[in-house]
mmCIF file of C-alpha atoms in Angstrom:
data_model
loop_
_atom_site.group_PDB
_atom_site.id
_atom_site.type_symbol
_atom_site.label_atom_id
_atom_site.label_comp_id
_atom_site.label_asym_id
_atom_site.label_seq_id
_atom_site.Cartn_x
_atom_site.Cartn_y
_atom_site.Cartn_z
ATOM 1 C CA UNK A 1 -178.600 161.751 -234.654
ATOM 2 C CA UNK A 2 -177.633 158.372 -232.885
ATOM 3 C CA UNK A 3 -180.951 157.452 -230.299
ATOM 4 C CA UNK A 4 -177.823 156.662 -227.543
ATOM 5 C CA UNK A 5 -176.347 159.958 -227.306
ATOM 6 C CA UNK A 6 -176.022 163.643 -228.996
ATOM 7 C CA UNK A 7 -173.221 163.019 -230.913
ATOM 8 C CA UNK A 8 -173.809 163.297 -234.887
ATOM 9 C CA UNK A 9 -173.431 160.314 -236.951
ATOM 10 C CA UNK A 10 -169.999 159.261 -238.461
ATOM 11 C CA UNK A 11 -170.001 159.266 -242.449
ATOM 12 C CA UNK A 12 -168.208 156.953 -244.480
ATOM 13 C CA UNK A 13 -166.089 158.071 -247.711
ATOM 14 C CA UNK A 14 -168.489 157.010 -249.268
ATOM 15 C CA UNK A 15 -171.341 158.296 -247.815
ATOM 16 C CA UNK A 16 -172.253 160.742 -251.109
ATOM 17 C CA UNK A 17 -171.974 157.831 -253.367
ATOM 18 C CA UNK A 18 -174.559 155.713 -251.413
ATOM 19 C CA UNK A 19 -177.163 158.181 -251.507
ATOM 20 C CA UNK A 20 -176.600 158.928 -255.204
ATOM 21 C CA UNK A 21 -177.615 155.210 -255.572
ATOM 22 C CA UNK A 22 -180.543 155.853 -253.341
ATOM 23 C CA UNK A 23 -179.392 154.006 -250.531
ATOM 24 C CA UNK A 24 -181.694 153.766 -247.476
ATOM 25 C CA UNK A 25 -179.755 154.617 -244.537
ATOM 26 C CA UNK A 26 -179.413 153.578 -240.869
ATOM 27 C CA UNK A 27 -177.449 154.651 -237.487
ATOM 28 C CA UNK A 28 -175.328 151.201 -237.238
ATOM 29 C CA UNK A 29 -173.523 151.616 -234.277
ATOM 30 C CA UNK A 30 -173.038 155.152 -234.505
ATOM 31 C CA UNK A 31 -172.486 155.247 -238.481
ATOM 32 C CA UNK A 32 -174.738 157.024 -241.113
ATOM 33 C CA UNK A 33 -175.000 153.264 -243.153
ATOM 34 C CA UNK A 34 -176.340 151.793 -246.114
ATOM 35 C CA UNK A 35 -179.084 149.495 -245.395
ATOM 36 C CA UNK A 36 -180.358 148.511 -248.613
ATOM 37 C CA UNK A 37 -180.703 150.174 -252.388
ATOM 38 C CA UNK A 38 -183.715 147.937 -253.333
ATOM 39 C CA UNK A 39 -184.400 145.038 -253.008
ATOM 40 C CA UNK A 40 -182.714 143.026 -250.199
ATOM 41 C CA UNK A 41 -183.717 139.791 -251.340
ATOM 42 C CA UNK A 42 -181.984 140.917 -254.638
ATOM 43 C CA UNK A 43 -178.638 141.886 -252.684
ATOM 44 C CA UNK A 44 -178.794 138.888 -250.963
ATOM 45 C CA UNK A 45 -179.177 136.544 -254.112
ATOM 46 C CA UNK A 46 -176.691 138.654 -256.266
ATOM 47 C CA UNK A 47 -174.222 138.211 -253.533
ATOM 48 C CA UNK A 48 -174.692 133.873 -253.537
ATOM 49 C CA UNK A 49 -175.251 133.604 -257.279
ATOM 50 C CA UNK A 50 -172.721 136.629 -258.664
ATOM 51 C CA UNK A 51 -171.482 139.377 -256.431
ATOM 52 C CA UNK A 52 -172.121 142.019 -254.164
ATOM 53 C CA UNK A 53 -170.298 145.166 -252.939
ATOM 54 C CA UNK A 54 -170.219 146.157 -249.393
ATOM 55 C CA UNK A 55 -168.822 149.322 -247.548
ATOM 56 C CA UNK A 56 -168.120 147.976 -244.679
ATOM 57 C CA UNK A 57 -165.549 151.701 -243.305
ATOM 58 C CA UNK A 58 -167.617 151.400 -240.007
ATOM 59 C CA UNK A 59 -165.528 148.480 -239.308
ATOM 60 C CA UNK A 60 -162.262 149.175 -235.943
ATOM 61 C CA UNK A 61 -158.955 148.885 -237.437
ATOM 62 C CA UNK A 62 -156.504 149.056 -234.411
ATOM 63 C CA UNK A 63 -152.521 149.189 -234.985
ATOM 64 C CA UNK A 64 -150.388 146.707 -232.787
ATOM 65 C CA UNK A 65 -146.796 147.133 -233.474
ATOM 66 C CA UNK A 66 -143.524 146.361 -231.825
ATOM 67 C CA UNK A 67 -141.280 143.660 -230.559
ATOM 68 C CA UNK A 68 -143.855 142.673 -228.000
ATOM 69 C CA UNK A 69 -146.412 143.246 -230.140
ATOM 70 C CA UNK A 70 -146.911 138.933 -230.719
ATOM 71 C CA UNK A 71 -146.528 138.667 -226.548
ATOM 72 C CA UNK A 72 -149.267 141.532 -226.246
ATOM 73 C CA UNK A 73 -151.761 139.949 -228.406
ATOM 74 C CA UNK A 74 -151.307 136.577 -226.676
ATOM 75 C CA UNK A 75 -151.442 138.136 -223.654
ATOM 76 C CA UNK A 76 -154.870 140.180 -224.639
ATOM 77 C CA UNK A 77 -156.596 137.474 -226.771
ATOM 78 C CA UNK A 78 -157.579 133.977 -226.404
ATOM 79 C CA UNK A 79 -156.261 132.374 -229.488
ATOM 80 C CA UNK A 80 -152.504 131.875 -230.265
ATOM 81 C CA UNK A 81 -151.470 134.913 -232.478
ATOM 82 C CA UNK A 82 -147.883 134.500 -232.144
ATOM 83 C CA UNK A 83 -148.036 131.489 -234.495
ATOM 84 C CA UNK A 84 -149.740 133.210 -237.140
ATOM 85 C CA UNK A 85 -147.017 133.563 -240.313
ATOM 86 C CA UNK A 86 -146.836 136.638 -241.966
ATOM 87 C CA UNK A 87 -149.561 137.494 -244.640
ATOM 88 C CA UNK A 88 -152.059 135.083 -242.788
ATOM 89 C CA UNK A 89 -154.883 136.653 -240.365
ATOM 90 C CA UNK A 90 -156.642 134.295 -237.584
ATOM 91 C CA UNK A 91 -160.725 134.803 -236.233
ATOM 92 C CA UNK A 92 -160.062 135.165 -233.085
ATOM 93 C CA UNK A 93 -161.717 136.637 -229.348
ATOM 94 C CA UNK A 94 -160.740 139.004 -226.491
ATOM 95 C CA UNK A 95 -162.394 138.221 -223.316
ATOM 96 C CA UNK A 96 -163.088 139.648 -219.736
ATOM 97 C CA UNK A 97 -160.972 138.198 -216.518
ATOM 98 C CA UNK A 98 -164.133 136.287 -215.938
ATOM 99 C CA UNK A 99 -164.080 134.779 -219.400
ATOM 100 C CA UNK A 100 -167.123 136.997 -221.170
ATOM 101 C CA UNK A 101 -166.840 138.133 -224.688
ATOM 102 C CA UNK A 102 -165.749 141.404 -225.384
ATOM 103 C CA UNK A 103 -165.762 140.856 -229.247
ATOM 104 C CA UNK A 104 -165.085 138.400 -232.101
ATOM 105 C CA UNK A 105 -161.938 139.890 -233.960
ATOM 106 C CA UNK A 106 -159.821 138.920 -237.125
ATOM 107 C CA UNK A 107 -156.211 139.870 -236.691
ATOM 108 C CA UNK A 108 -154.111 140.109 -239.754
ATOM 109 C CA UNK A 109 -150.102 139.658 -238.955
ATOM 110 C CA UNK A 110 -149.428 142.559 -241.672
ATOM 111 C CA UNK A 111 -145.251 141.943 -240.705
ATOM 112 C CA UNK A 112 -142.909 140.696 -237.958
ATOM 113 C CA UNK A 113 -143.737 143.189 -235.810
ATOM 114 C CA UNK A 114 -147.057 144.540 -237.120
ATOM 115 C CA UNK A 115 -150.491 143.643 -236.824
ATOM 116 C CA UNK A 116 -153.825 144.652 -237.637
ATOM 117 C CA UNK A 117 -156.943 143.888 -235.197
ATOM 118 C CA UNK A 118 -160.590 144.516 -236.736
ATOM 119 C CA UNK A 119 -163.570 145.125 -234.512
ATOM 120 C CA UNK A 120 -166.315 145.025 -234.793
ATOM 121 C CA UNK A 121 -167.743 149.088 -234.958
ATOM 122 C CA UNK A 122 -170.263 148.937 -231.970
ATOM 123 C CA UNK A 123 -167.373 147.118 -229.833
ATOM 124 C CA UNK A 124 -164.084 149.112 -231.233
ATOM 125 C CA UNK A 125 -163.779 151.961 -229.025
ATOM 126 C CA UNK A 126 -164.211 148.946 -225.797
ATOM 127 C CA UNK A 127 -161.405 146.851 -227.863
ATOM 128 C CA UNK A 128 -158.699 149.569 -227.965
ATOM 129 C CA UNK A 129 -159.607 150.615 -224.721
ATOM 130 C CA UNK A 130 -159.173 147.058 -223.323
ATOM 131 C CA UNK A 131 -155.241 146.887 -225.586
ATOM 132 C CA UNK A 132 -154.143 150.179 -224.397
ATOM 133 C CA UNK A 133 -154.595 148.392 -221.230
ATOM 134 C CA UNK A 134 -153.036 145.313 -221.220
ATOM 135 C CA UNK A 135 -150.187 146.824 -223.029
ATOM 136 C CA UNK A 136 -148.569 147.870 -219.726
ATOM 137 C CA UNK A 137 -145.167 146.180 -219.330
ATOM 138 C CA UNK A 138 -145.042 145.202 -223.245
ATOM 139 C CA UNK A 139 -142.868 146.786 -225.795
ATOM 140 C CA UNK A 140 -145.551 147.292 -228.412
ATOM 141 C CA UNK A 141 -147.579 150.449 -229.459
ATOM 142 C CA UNK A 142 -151.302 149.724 -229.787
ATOM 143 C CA UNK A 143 -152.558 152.812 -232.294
ATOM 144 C CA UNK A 144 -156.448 153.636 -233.074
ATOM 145 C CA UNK A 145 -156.647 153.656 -237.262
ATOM 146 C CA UNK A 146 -159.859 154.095 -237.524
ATOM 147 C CA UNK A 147 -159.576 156.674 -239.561
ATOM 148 C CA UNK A 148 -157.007 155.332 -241.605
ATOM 149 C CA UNK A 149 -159.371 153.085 -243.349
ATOM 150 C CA UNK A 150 -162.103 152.666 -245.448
ATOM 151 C CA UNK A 151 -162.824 148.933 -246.202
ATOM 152 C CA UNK A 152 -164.396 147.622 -249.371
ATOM 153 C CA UNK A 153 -165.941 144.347 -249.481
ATOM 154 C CA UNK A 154 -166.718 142.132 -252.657
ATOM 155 C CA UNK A 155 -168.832 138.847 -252.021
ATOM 156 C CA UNK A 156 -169.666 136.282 -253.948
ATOM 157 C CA UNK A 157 -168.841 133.625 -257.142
ATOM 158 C CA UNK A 158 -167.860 135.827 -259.403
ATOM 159 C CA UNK A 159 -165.579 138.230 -257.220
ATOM 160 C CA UNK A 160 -162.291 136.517 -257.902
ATOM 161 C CA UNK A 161 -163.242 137.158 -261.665
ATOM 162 C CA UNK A 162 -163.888 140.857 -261.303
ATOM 163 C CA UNK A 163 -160.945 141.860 -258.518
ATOM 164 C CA UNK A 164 -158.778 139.657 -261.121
ATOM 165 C CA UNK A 165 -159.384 142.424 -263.693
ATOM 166 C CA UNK A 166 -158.152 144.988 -261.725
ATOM 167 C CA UNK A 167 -154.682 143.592 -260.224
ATOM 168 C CA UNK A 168 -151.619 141.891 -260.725
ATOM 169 C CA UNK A 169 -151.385 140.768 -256.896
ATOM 170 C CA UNK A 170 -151.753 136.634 -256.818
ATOM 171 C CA UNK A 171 -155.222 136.318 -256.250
ATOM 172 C CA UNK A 172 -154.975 132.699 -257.030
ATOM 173 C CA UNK A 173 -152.457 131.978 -254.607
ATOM 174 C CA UNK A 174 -154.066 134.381 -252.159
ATOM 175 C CA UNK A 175 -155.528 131.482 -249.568
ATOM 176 C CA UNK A 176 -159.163 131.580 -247.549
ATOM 177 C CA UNK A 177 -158.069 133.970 -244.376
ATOM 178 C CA UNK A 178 -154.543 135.504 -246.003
ATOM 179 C CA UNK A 179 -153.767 139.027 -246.640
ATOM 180 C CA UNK A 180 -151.390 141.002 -248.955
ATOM 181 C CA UNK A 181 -149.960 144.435 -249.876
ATOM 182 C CA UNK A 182 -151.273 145.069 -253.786
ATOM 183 C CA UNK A 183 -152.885 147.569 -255.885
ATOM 184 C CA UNK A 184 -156.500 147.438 -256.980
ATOM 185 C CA UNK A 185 -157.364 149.925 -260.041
ATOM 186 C CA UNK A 186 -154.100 151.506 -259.383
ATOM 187 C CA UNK A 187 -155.151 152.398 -255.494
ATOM 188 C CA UNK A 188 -152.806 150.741 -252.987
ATOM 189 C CA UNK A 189 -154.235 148.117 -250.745
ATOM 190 C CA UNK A 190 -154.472 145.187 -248.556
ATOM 191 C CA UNK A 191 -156.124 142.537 -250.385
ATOM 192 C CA UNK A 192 -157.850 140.178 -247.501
ATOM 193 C CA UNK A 193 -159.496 136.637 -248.654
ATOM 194 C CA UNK A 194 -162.144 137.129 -245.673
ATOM 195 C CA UNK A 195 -165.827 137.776 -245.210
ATOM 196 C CA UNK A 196 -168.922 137.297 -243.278
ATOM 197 C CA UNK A 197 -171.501 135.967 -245.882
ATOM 198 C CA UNK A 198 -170.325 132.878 -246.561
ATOM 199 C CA UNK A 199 -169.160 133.066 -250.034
ATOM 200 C CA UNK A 200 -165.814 133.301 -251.657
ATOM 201 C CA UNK A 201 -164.591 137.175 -251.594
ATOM 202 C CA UNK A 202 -162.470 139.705 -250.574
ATOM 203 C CA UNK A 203 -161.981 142.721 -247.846
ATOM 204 C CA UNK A 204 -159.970 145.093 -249.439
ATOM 205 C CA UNK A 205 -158.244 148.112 -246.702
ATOM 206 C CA UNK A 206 -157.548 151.419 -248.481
ATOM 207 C CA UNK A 207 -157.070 155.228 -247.522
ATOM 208 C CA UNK A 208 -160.318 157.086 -247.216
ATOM 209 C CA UNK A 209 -159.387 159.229 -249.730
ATOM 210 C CA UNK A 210 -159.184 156.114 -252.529
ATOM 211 C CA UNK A 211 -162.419 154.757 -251.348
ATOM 212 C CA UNK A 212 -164.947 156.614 -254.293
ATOM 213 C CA UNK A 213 -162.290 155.628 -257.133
ATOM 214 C CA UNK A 214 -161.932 152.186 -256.230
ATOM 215 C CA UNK A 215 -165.868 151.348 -255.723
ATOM 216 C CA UNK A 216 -166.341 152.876 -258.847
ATOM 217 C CA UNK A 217 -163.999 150.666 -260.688
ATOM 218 C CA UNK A 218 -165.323 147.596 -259.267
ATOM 219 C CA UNK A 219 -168.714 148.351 -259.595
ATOM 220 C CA UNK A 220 -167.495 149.304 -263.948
ATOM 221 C CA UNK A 221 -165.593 145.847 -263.640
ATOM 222 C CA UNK A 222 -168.409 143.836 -262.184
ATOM 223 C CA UNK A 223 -171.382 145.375 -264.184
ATOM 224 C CA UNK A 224 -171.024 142.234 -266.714
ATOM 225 C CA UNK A 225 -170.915 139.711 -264.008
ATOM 226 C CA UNK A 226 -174.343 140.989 -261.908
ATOM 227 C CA UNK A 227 -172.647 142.559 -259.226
ATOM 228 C CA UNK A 228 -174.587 144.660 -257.034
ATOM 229 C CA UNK A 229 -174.304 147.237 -254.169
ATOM 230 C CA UNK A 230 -175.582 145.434 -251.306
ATOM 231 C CA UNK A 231 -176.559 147.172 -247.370
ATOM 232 C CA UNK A 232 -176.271 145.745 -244.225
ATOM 233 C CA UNK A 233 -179.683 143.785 -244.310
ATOM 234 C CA UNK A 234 -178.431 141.468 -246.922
ATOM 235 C CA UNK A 235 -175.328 140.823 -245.127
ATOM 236 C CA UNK A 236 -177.331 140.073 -241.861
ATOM 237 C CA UNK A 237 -179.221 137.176 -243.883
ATOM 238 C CA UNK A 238 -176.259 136.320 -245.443
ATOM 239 C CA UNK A 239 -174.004 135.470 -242.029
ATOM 240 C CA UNK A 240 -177.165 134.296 -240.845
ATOM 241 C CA UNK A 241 -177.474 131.179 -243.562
ATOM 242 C CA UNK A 242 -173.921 130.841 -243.029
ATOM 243 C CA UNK A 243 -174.331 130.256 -239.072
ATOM 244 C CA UNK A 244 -172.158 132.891 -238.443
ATOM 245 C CA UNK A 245 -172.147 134.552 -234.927
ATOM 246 C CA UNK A 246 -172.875 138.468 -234.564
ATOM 247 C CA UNK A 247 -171.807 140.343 -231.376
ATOM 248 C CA UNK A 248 -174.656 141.208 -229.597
ATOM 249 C CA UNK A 249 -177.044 138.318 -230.276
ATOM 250 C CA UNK A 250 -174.891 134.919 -230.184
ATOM 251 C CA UNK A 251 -172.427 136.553 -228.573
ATOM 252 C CA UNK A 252 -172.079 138.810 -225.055
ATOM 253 C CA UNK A 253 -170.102 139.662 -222.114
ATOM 254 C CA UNK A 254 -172.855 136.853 -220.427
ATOM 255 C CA UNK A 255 -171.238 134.323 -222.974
ATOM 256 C CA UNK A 256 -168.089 132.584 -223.152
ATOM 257 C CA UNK A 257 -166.555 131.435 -226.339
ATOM 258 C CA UNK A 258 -167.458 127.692 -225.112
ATOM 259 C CA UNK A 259 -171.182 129.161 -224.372
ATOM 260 C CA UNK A 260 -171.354 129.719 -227.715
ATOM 261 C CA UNK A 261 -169.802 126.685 -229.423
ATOM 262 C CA UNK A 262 -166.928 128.391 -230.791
ATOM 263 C CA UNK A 263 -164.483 127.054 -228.034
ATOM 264 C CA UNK A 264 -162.098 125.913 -230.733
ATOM 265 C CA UNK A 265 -160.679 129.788 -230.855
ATOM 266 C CA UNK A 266 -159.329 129.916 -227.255
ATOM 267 C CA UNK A 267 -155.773 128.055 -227.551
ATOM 268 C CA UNK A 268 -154.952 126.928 -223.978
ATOM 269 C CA UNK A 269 -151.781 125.397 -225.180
ATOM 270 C CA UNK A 270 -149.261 128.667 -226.174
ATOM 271 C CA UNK A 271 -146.886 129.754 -223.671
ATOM 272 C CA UNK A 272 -147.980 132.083 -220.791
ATOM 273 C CA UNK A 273 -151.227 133.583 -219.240
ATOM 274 C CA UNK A 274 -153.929 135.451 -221.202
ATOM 275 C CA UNK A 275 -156.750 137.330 -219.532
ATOM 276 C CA UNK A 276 -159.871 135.200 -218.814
ATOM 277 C CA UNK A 277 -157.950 131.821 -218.665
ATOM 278 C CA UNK A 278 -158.719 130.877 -215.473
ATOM 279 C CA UNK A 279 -162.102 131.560 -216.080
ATOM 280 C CA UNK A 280 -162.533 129.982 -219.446
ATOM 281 C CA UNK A 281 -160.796 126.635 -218.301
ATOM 282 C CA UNK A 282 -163.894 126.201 -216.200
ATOM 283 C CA UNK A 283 -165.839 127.153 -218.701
ATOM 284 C CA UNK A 284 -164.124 124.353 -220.930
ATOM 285 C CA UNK A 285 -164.671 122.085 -218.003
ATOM 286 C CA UNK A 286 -168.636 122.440 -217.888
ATOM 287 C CA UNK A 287 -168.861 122.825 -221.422
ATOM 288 C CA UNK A 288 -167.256 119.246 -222.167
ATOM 289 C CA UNK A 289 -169.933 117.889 -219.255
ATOM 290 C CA UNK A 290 -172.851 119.468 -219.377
ATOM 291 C CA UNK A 291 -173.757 122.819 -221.331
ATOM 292 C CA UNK A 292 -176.580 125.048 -220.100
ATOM 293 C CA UNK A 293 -177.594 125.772 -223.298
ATOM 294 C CA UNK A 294 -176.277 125.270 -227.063
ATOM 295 C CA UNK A 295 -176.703 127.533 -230.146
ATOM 296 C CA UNK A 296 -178.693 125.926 -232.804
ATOM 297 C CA UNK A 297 -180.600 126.312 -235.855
ATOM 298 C CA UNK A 298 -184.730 126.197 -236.733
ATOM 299 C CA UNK A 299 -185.897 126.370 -239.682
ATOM 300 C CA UNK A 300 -189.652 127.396 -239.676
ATOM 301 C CA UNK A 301 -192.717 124.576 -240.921
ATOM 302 C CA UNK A 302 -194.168 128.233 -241.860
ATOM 303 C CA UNK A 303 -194.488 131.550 -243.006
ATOM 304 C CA UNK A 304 -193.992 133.434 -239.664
ATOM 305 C CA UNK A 305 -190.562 135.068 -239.298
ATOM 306 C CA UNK A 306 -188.912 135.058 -235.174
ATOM 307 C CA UNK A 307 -187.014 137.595 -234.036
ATOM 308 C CA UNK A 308 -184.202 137.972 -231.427
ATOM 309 C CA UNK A 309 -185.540 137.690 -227.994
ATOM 310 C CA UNK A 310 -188.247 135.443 -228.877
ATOM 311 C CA UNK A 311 -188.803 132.566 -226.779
ATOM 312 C CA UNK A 312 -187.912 128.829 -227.924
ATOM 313 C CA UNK A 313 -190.683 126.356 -226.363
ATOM 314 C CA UNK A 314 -191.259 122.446 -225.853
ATOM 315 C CA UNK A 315 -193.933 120.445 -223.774
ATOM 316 C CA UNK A 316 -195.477 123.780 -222.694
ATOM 317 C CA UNK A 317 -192.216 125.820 -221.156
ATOM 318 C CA UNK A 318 -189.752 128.084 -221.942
ATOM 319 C CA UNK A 319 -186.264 126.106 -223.370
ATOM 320 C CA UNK A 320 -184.474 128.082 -225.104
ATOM 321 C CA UNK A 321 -183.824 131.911 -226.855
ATOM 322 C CA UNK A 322 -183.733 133.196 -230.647
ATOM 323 C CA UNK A 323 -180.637 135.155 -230.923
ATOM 324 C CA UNK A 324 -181.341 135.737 -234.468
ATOM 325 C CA UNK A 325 -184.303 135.413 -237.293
ATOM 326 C CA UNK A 326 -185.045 136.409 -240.372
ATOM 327 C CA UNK A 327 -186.579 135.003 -244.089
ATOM 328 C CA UNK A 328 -183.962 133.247 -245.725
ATOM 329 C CA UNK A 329 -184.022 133.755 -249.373
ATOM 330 C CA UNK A 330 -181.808 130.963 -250.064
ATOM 331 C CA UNK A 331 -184.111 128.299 -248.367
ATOM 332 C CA UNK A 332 -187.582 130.302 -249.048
ATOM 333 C CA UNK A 333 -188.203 129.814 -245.816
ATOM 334 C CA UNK A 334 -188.066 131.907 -242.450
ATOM 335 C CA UNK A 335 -184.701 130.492 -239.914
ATOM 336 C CA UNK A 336 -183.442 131.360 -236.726
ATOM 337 C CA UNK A 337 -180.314 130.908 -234.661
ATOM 338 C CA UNK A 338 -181.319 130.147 -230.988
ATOM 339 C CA UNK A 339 -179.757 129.003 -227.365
ATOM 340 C CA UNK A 340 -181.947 125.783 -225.933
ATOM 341 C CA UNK A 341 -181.567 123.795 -223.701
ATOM 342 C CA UNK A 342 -179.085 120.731 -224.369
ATOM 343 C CA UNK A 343 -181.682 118.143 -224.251
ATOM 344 C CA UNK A 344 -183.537 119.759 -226.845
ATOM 345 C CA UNK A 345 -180.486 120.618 -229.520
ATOM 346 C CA UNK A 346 -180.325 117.514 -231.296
ATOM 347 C CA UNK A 347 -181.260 118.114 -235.149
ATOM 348 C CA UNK A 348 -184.727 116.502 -235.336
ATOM 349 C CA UNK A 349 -185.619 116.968 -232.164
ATOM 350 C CA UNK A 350 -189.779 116.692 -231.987
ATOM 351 C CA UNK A 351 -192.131 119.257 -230.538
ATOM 352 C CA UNK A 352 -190.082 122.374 -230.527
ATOM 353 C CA UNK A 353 -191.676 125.635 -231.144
ATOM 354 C CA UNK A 354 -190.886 129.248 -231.355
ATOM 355 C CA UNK A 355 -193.449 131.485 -229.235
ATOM 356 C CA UNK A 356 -194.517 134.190 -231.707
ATOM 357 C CA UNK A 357 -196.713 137.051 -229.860
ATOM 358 C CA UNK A 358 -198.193 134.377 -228.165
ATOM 359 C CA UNK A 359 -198.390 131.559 -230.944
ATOM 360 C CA UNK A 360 -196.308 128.526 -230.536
ATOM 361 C CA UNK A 361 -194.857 128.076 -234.326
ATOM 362 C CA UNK A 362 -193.545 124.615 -235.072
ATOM 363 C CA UNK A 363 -189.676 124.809 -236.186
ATOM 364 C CA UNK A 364 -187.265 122.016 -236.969
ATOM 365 C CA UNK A 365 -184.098 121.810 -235.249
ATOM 366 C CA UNK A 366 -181.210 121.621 -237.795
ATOM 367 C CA UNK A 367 -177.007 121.538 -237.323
ATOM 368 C CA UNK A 368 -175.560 124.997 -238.324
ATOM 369 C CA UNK A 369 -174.553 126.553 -240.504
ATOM 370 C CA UNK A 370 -178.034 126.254 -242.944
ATOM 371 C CA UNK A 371 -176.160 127.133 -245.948
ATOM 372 C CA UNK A 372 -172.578 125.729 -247.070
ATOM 373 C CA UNK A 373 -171.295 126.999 -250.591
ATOM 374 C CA UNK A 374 -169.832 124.320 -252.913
ATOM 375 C CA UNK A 375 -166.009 124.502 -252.876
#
């Protein structure tokens, strides 16, 4: 049972399948997941070296459709969906009135009038609440899929290789944040060029009921390239190395998308109001003068791994917060994403520490992301 509340866990499609692998499982935001089936350095090297394959069902899938449904989403989000072609899908953010992050999103434009926003699963059930809402006065439908779905994820060198195997859709032409209608071993699907490890791969969105027949014939189609079920604790390290954000530690309703360095997403220029821009102009404002505090990365002089929560120290006082830590097992070393103070987030800086139950741990400062794969 989920430690928040009563209600049973939620099971994937492939829920069976994971524990005939031996899985070890975990409540993740409600879900029954996978957290590892061995070794997660393994899963974590498979997926920068070969490939790894993810279930990744827990995931929100919400429905936008309609003539308003572009004027909606602009309306609701902070970046400029209307200008997204067909077939393409845009990272994006909704906000609060007083620009705080409700959740990081990718939207796929699926048709003219049809989109597809993905949650994240611990923030879904706030997201659609938040569309349903600001749908008032638009001529668009906002529909909870949820259901509809299981997603599929392959990571990693080899994945265009093994997918490649198993359609005819244009993988090659497929671009880096594009989506398209295809088959995969004969089970229809969208084929998305996204991720959250860093690597080259694909998302692929299928009926729940095609879920056990297509991870079986990926895993048969990957066995000679080294792919590997991976769990959600490689796939933490891996978005980790990768500097990329995960609701809840980098980012919060306390945080703005300009808080958090990703001010880039929120497109002040496309026609009409969206909720929070008021707020998140100031933010823009302060942000361009003087930030309170700016996400960085530390990489640890030793063995001793920080955690989120931890506090980030200099000349004897608190500067700063880990937001997330872990052993990388690309670097061999332990790293850590962390808010400090500006005056301290210069790569190099001297004398910063990370207090470990008491213990100040010398860490280096870097620029993020730690790991970039060659393209």
């Amino acid at each position: 049972m989920s430690s928040t509340d009563s209600r049973p866990l939620r099971r994937t499609a492939l829920d069976a399948l994971h524990r005939s692998l031996g899985a070890t499982m975990t409540d993740f935001a409600g879900w029954d997941m996978p957290l590892r089936y061995g070794s997660e350095r393994e899963e974590h090297l498979a997926v920068r070296t070969r490939a790894g394959l993810f279930d990744l069902s827990h995931m929100g899938e919400i429905t936008v459709t309609g003539a308003g449904a572009a004027a909606l989403l602009d309306y609701a989000l902070v970046g400029n969906i209307g200008a997204v072609k067909a077939g393409r899908a845009r990272y994006t953010m909704i906000c609060r009135e007083d620009g705080g992050i409700l959740d990081d999103l990718i939207v796929y434009r699926l048709g003219e009038t049809e989109y597809m926003v993905v949650a994240n699963a611990s923030n879904a059930q706030v997201v659609l609440d938040a569309l349903v809402e600001r749908s008032a006065g638009f001529d668009a439908e906002v529909r909870d899929d949820r259901d509809a779905y299981a997603l599929i994820a392959v990571q990693g060198p080899e994945s265009p290789g093994i997918l490649k195997g198993l359609t005819d859709a244009d993988l090659d032409g497929l671009k880096y944040y594009a989506g398209l209608p295809g088959t995969v071993a004969g089970v229809p699907a969208l084929i998305a060029r996204t991720g959250y490890t860093g690597e080259d791969g694909f998302e692929l969105f299928v009926k729940p009921e095609h879920a056990v027949r297509l991870w079986q014939a990926l895993t048969e189609a990957g066995a000679g390239a080294g792919l590997v079920p991976c769990g959600l604790s490689c796939r933490d390290t891996l978005r980790l190395e990768a500097g990329m954000p995960l609701y809840g530690h980098e980012l919060t309703t306390g945080l703005t998308p300009f808080d958090a360095g990703l001010g880039r997403v929120v497109k002040f220029d496309k026609e009409g109001d969206f909720v929070g821009r008021a707020a998140l102009e100031r933010a823009a404002a302060r942000a361009g003068q003087n930030p309170p505090r700016v996400l960085v990365g530390l990489v640890a002089e030793g063995r001793r791994v920080p955690r989120a929560g931890y506090p980030v120290v200099a000349g004897g006082r608190v500067i700063g917060e880990v937001t997330s830590g872990a052993p990388s097992p690309t670097l061999g070393k332990p790293i850590a994403m962390a808010y400090v103070d500006a005056a301290h987030a210069a790569p190099g800086t001297p004398g910063v520490g990370v207090d470990i139950r008491g213990t100040h741990e010398p860490y280096e400062v870097v620029a993020l992301p730690f790991y970039q794969r060659q393209k």
